[in-house]
CSV table of C-alpha atoms and ligand atoms in Angstrom, one decimal:
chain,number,residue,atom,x,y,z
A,1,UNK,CA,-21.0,1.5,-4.2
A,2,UNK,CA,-20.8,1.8,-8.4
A,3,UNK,CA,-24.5,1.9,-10.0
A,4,UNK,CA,-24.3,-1.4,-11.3
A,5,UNK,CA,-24.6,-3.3,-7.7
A,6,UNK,CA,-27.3,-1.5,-6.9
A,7,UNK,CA,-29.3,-4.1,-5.8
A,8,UNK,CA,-33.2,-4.9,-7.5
A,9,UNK,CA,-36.2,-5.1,-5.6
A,10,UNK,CA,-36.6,-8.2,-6.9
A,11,UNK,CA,-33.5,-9.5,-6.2
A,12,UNK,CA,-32.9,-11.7,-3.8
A,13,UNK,CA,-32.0,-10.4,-0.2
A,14,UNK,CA,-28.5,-9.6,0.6
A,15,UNK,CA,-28.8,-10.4,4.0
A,16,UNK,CA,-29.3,-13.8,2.7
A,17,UNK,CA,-32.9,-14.2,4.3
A,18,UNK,CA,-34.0,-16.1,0.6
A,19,UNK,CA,-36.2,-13.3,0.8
A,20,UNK,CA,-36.7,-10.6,-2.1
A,21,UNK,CA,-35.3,-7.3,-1.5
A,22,UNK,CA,-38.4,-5.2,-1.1
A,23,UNK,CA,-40.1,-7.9,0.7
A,24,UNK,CA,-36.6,-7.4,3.4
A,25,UNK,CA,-34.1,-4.8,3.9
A,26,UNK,CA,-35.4,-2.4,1.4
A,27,UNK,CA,-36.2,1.1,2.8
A,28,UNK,CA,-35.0,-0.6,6.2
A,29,UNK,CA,-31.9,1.4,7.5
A,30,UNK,CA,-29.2,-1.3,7.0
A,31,UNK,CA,-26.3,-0.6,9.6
A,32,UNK,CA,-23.9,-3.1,7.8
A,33,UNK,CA,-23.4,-2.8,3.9
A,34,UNK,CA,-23.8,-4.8,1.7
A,35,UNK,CA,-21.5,-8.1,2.1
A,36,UNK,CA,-20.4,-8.3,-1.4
A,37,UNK,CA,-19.5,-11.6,-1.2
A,38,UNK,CA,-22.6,-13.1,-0.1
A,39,UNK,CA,-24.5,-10.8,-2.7
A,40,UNK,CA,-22.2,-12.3,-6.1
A,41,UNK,CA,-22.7,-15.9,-4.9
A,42,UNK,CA,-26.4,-15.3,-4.4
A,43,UNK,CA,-26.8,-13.4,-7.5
A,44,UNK,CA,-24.5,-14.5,-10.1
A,45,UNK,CA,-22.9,-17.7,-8.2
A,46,UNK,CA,-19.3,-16.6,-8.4
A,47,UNK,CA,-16.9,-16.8,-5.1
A,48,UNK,CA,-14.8,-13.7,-4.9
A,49,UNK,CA,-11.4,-14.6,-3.4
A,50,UNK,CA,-9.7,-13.9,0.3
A,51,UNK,CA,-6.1,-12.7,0.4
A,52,UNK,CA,-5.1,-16.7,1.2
A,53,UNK,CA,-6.6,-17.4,-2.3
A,54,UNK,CA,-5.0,-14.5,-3.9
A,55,UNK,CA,-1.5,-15.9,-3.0
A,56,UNK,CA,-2.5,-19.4,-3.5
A,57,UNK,CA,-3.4,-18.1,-7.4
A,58,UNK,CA,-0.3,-16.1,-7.5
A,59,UNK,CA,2.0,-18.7,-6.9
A,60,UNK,CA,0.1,-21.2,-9.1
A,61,UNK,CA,0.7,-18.1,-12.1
A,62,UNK,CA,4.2,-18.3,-11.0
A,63,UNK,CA,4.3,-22.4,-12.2
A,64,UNK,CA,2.4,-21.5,-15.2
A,65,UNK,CA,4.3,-18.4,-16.7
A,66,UNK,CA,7.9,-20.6,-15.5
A,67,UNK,CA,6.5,-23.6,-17.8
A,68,UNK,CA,5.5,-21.4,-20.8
A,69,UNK,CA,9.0,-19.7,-20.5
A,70,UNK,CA,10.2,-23.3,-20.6
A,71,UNK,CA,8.4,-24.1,-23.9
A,72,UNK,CA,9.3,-21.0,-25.6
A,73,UNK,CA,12.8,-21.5,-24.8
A,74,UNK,CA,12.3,-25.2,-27.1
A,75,UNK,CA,10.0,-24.4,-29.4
A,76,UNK,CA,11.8,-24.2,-32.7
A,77,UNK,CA,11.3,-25.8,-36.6
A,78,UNK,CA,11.4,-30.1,-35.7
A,79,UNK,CA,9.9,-30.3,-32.5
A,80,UNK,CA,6.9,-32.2,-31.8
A,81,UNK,CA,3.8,-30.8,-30.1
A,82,UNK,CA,4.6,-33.7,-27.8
A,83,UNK,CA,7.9,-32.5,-27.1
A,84,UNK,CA,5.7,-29.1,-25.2
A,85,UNK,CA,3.4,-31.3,-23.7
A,86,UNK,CA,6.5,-33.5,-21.8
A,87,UNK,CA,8.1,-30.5,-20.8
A,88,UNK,CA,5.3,-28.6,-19.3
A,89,UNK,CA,4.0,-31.7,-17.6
A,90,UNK,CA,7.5,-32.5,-16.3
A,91,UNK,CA,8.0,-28.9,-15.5
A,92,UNK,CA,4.7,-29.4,-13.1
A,93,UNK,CA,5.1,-32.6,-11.6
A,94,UNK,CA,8.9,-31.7,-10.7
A,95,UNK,CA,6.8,-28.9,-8.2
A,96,UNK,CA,4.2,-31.1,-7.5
A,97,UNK,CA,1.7,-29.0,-9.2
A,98,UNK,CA,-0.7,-31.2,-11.6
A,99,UNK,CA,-1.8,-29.9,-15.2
A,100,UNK,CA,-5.5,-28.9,-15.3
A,101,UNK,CA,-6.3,-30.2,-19.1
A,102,UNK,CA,-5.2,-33.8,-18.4
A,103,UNK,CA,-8.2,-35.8,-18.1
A,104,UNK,CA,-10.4,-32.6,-18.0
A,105,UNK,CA,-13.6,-33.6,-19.8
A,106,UNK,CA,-11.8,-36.3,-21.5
A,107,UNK,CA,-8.7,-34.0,-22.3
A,108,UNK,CA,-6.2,-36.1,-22.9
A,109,UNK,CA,-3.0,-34.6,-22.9
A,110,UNK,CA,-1.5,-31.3,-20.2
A,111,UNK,CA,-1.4,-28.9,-22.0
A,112,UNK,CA,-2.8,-27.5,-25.5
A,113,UNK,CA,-0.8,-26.9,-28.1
A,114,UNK,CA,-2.8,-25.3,-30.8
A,115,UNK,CA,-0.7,-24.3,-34.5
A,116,UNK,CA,-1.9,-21.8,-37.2
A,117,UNK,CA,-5.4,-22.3,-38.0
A,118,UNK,CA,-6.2,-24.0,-35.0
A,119,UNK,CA,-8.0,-21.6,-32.9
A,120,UNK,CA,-7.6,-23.6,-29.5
A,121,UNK,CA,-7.9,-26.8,-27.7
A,122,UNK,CA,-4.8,-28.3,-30.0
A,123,UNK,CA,-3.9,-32.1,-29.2
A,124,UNK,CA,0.1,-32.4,-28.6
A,125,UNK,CA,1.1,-35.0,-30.7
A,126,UNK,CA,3.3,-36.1,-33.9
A,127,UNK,CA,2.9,-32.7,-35.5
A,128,UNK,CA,6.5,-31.5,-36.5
A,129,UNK,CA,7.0,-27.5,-36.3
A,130,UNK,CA,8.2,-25.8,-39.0
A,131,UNK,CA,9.8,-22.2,-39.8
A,132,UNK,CA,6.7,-20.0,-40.2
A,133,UNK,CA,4.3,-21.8,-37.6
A,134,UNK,CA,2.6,-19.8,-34.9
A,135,UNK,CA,1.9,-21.9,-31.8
A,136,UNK,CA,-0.2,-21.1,-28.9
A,137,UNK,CA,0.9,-22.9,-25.8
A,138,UNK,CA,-2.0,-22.9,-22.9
A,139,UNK,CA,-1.1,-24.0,-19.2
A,140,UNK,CA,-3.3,-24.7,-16.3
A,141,UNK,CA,-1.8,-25.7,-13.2
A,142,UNK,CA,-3.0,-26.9,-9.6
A,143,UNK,CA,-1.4,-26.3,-7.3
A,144,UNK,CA,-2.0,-26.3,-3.6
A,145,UNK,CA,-5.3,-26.3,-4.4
A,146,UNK,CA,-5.2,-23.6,-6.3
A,147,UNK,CA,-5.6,-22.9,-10.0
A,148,UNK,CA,-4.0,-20.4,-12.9
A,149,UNK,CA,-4.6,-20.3,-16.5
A,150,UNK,CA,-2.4,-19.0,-19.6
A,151,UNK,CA,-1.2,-18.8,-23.3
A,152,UNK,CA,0.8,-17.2,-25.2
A,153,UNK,CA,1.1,-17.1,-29.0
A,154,UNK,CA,4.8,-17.9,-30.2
A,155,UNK,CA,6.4,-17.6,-33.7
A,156,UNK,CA,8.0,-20.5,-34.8
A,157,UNK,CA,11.5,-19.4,-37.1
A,158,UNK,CA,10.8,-16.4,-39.2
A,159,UNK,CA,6.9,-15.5,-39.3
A,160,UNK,CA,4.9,-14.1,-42.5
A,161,UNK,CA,3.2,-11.1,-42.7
A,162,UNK,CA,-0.2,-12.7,-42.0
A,163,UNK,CA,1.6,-14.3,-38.4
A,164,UNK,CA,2.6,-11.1,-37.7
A,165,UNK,CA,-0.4,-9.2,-38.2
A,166,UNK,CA,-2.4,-11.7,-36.0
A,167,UNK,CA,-0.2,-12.4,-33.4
A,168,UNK,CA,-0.2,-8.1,-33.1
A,169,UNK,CA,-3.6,-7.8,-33.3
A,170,UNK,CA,-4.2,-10.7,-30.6
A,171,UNK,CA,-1.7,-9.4,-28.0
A,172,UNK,CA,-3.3,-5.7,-28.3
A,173,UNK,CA,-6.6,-7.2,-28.2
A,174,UNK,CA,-6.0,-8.7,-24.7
A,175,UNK,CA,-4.3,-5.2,-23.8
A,176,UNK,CA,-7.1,-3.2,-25.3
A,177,UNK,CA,-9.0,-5.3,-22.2
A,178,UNK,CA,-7.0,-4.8,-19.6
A,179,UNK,CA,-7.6,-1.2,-19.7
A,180,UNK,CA,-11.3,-2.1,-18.6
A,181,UNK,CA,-10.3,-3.7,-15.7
A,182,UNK,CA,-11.3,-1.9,-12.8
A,183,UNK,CA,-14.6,-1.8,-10.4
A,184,UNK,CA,-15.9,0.8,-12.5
A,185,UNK,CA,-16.7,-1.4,-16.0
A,186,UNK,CA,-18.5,-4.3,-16.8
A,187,UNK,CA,-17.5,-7.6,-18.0
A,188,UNK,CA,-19.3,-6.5,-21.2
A,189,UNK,CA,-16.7,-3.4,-21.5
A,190,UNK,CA,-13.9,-6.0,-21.9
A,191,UNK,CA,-15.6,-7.8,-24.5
A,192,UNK,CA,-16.9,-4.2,-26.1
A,193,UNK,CA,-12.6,-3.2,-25.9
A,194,UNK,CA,-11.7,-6.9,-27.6
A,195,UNK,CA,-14.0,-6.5,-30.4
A,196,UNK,CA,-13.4,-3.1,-31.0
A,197,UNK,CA,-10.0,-3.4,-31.2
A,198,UNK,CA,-9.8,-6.3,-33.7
A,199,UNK,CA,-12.5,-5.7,-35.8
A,200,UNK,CA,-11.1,-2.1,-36.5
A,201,UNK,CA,-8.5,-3.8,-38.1
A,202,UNK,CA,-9.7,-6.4,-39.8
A,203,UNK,CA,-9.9,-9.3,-37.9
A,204,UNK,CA,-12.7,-11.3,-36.3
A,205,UNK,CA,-13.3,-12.6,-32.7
A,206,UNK,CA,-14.4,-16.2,-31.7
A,207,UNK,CA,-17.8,-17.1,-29.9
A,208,UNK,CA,-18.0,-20.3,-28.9
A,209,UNK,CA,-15.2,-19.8,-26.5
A,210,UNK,CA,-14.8,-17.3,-23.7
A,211,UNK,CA,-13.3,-16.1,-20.5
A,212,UNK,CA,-13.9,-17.2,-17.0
A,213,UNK,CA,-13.6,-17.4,-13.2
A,214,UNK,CA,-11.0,-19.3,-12.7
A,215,UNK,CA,-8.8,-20.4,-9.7
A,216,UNK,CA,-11.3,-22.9,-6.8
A,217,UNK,CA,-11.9,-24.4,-10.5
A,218,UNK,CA,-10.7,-24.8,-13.9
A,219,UNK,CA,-14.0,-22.8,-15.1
A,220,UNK,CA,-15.8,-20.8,-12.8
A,221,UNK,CA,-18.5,-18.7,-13.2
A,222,UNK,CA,-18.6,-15.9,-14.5
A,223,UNK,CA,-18.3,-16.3,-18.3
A,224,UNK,CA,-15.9,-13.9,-19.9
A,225,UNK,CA,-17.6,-13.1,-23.7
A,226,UNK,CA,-15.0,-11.7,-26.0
A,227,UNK,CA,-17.5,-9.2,-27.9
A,228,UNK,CA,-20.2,-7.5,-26.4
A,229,UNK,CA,-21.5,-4.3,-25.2
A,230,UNK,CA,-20.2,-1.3,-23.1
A,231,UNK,CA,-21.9,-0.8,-19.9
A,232,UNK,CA,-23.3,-4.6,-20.4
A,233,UNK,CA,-23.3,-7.6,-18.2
A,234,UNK,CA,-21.5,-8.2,-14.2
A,235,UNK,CA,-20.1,-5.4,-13.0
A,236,UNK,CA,-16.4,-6.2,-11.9
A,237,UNK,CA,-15.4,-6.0,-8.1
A,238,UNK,CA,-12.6,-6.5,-6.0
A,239,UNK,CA,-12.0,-9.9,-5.7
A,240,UNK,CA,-13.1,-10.9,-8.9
A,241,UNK,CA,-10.6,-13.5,-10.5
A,242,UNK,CA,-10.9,-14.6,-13.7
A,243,UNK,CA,-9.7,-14.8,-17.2
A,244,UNK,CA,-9.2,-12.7,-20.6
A,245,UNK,CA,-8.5,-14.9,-23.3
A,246,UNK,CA,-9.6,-13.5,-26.8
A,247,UNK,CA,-9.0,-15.5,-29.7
A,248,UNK,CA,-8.5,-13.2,-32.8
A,249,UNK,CA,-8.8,-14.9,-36.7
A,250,UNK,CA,-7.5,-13.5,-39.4
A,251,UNK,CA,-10.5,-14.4,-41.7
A,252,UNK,CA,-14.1,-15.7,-40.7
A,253,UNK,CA,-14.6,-16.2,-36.9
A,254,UNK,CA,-16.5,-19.2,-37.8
A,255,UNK,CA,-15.5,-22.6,-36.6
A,256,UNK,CA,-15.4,-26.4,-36.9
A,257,UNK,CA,-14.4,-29.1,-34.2
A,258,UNK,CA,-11.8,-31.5,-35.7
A,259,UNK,CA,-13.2,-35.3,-35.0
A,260,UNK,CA,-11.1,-35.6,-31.9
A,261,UNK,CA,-13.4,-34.0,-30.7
A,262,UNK,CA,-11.2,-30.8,-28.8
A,263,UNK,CA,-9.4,-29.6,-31.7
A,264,UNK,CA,-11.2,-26.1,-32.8
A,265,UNK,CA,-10.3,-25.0,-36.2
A,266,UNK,CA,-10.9,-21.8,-38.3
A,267,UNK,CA,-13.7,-22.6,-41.0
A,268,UNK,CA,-11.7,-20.7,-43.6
A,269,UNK,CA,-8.6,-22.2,-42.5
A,270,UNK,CA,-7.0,-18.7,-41.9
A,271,UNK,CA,-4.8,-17.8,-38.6
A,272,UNK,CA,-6.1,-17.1,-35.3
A,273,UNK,CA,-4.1,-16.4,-32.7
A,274,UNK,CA,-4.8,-15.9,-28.5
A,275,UNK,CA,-3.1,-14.5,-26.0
A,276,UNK,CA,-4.7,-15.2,-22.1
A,277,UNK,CA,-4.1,-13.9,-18.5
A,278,UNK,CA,-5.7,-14.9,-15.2
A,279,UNK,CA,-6.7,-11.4,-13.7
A,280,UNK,CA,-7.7,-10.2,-9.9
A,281,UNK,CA,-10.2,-6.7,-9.8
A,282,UNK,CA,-8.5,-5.0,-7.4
A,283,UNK,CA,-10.4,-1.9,-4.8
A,284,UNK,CA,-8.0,0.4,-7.7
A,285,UNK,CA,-8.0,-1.8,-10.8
A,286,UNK,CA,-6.2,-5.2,-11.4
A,287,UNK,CA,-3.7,-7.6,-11.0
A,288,UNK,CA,-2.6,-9.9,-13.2
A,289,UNK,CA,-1.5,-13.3,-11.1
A,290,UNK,CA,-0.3,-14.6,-14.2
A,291,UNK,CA,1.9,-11.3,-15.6
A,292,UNK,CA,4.2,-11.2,-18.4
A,293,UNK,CA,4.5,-8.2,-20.9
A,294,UNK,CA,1.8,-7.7,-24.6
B,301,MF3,N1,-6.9,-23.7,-20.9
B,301,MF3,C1,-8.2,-23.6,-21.6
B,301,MF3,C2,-8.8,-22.3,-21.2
B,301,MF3,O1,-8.2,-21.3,-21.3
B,301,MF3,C3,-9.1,-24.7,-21.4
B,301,MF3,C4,-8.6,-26.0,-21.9
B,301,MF3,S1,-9.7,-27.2,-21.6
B,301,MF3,C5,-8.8,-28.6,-22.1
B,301,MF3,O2,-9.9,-22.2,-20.6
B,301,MF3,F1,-9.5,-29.6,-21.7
B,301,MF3,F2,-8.6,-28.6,-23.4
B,301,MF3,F3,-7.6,-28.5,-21.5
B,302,CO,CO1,-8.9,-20.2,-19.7
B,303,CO,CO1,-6.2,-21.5,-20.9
């Protein structure tokens, strides 16, 4: 076992007696090892997944990455943000999946649709497209029980230089973090590899919003901080499934929440840009049950 689940003797008991460690199985010779799953429910309350809930993510990242394939293939200068949100929705009933943002907390559309300065949590609605635009397009789906989360940033026409440069520095960000992903780092290594490799180049990361466990539920614990520390915070182990999701501004990464009440916007009304997977720690590193190529 890594360093960082080495267990406290303060800690509660993995054997699960309620019991603290040194008051248990400490210094007692423990024929079974530790059950890992019991220990990161106990301890950090997040529910590492079977092989049956593997697949059942999987194939729920398959409907996802299919319905952002089928937005990109539309998105163009004079389409609405409605038009994504009918297709993807469509896309998921015609499966029988449902889309995780409708009705979520009030959410009212399924999916988010979030343009140039907005940093996420975009409302689909009247807003035309036009040539320049950068969209981000974020799908949930259920299905089978099952959840999967993703986005991708898309150019909309011919982009700027200032699209460009954030839509780069977004998709490196996100693989700057998958390079942390195996049962030898930390969820603060990921956030340490994100802010390292945007502020190095000018850009700023976003707070108020992170990662997260992700597939029972839409949000699961643990939380997934884009910034941090190296060596900081849960260390990752197989079984782990959640999400990397770094939203990279061009400017400030200050904020404002639009009166709808979702809609998150750059306080300097710059670009940001986001790029997001749904990732499994595997015994050797990762998988990503929502793949496509950065
Ligand atoms: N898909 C977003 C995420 O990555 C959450 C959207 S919440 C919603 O976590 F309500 F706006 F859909
Ligand atoms: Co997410
Ligand atoms: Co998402």
């Amino acid at each position: 076992m890594k360093n960082g689940t080495k267990i406290g003797r303060n800690d509660p008991c993995p054997c699960g007696s309620g019991k603290k460690y040194k008051k248990c199985c400490m210094g007692r010779q423990t024929e079974k090892p530790v059950d890992l799953r019991k220990w990161y429910k106990q301890k950090y309350n997040i529910r590492l997944k079977e092989s049956k809930d593997i697949e059942g993510i999987r194939e729920a990242g398959r409907l996802v990455l299919e319905s952002l394939d089928r937005a990109e293939a539309e998105i163009r200068a004079g389409i609405t943000t409605e038009d994504i949100n009918s297709l993807v929705s469509e896309h998921a009933e015609s499966y029988g999946a449902v889309p995780a943002p409708l009705n979520y907390r009030g959410f009212p559309k399924s999916v988010c649709t979030s343009v140039n300065e907005v940093i996420c949590h975009g409302i689909p609605g009247e807003y035309e497209l036009k040539d320049g635009d950068i969209i981000n397009v974020d799908v949930t789906h259920i299905y089978n029980g099952y959840y999967a989360d993703a986005s991708k940033t898309f150019f909309v026409g011919t982009p700027g230089a200032d699209a460009q440069k954030i839509v780069r520095v977004a998709a490196e960000s996100l693989r700057a973090a998958i390079a942390m992903l195996s049962p030898d780092h930390t969820i603060g290594d990921i956030g340490w590899a994100i802010q390292n490799c945007a502020e190095r180049q000018g850009c700023s990361v976003v707070r108020e919003f992170v990662g997260h466990g992700v597939g029972f539920e839409f949000h699961e614990p643990p939380q997934v901080p884009h910034y941090g520390k190296k060596g900081e915070g849960i260390p990752l182990v197989p079984g782990m499934v959640f999400t990397v999701e770094p939203m990279i501004n061009l400017g400030t990464p200050r904020l404002f929440v639009r009166d709808d009440g979702w809609t998150a916007v750059t306080a300097d009304r710059k670009l940001s840009a986001q790029f997001e997977q749904t990732f499994l720690i595997t015994e050797d590193g990762y998988e990503s049950l929502t793949p496509y190529p950065l």
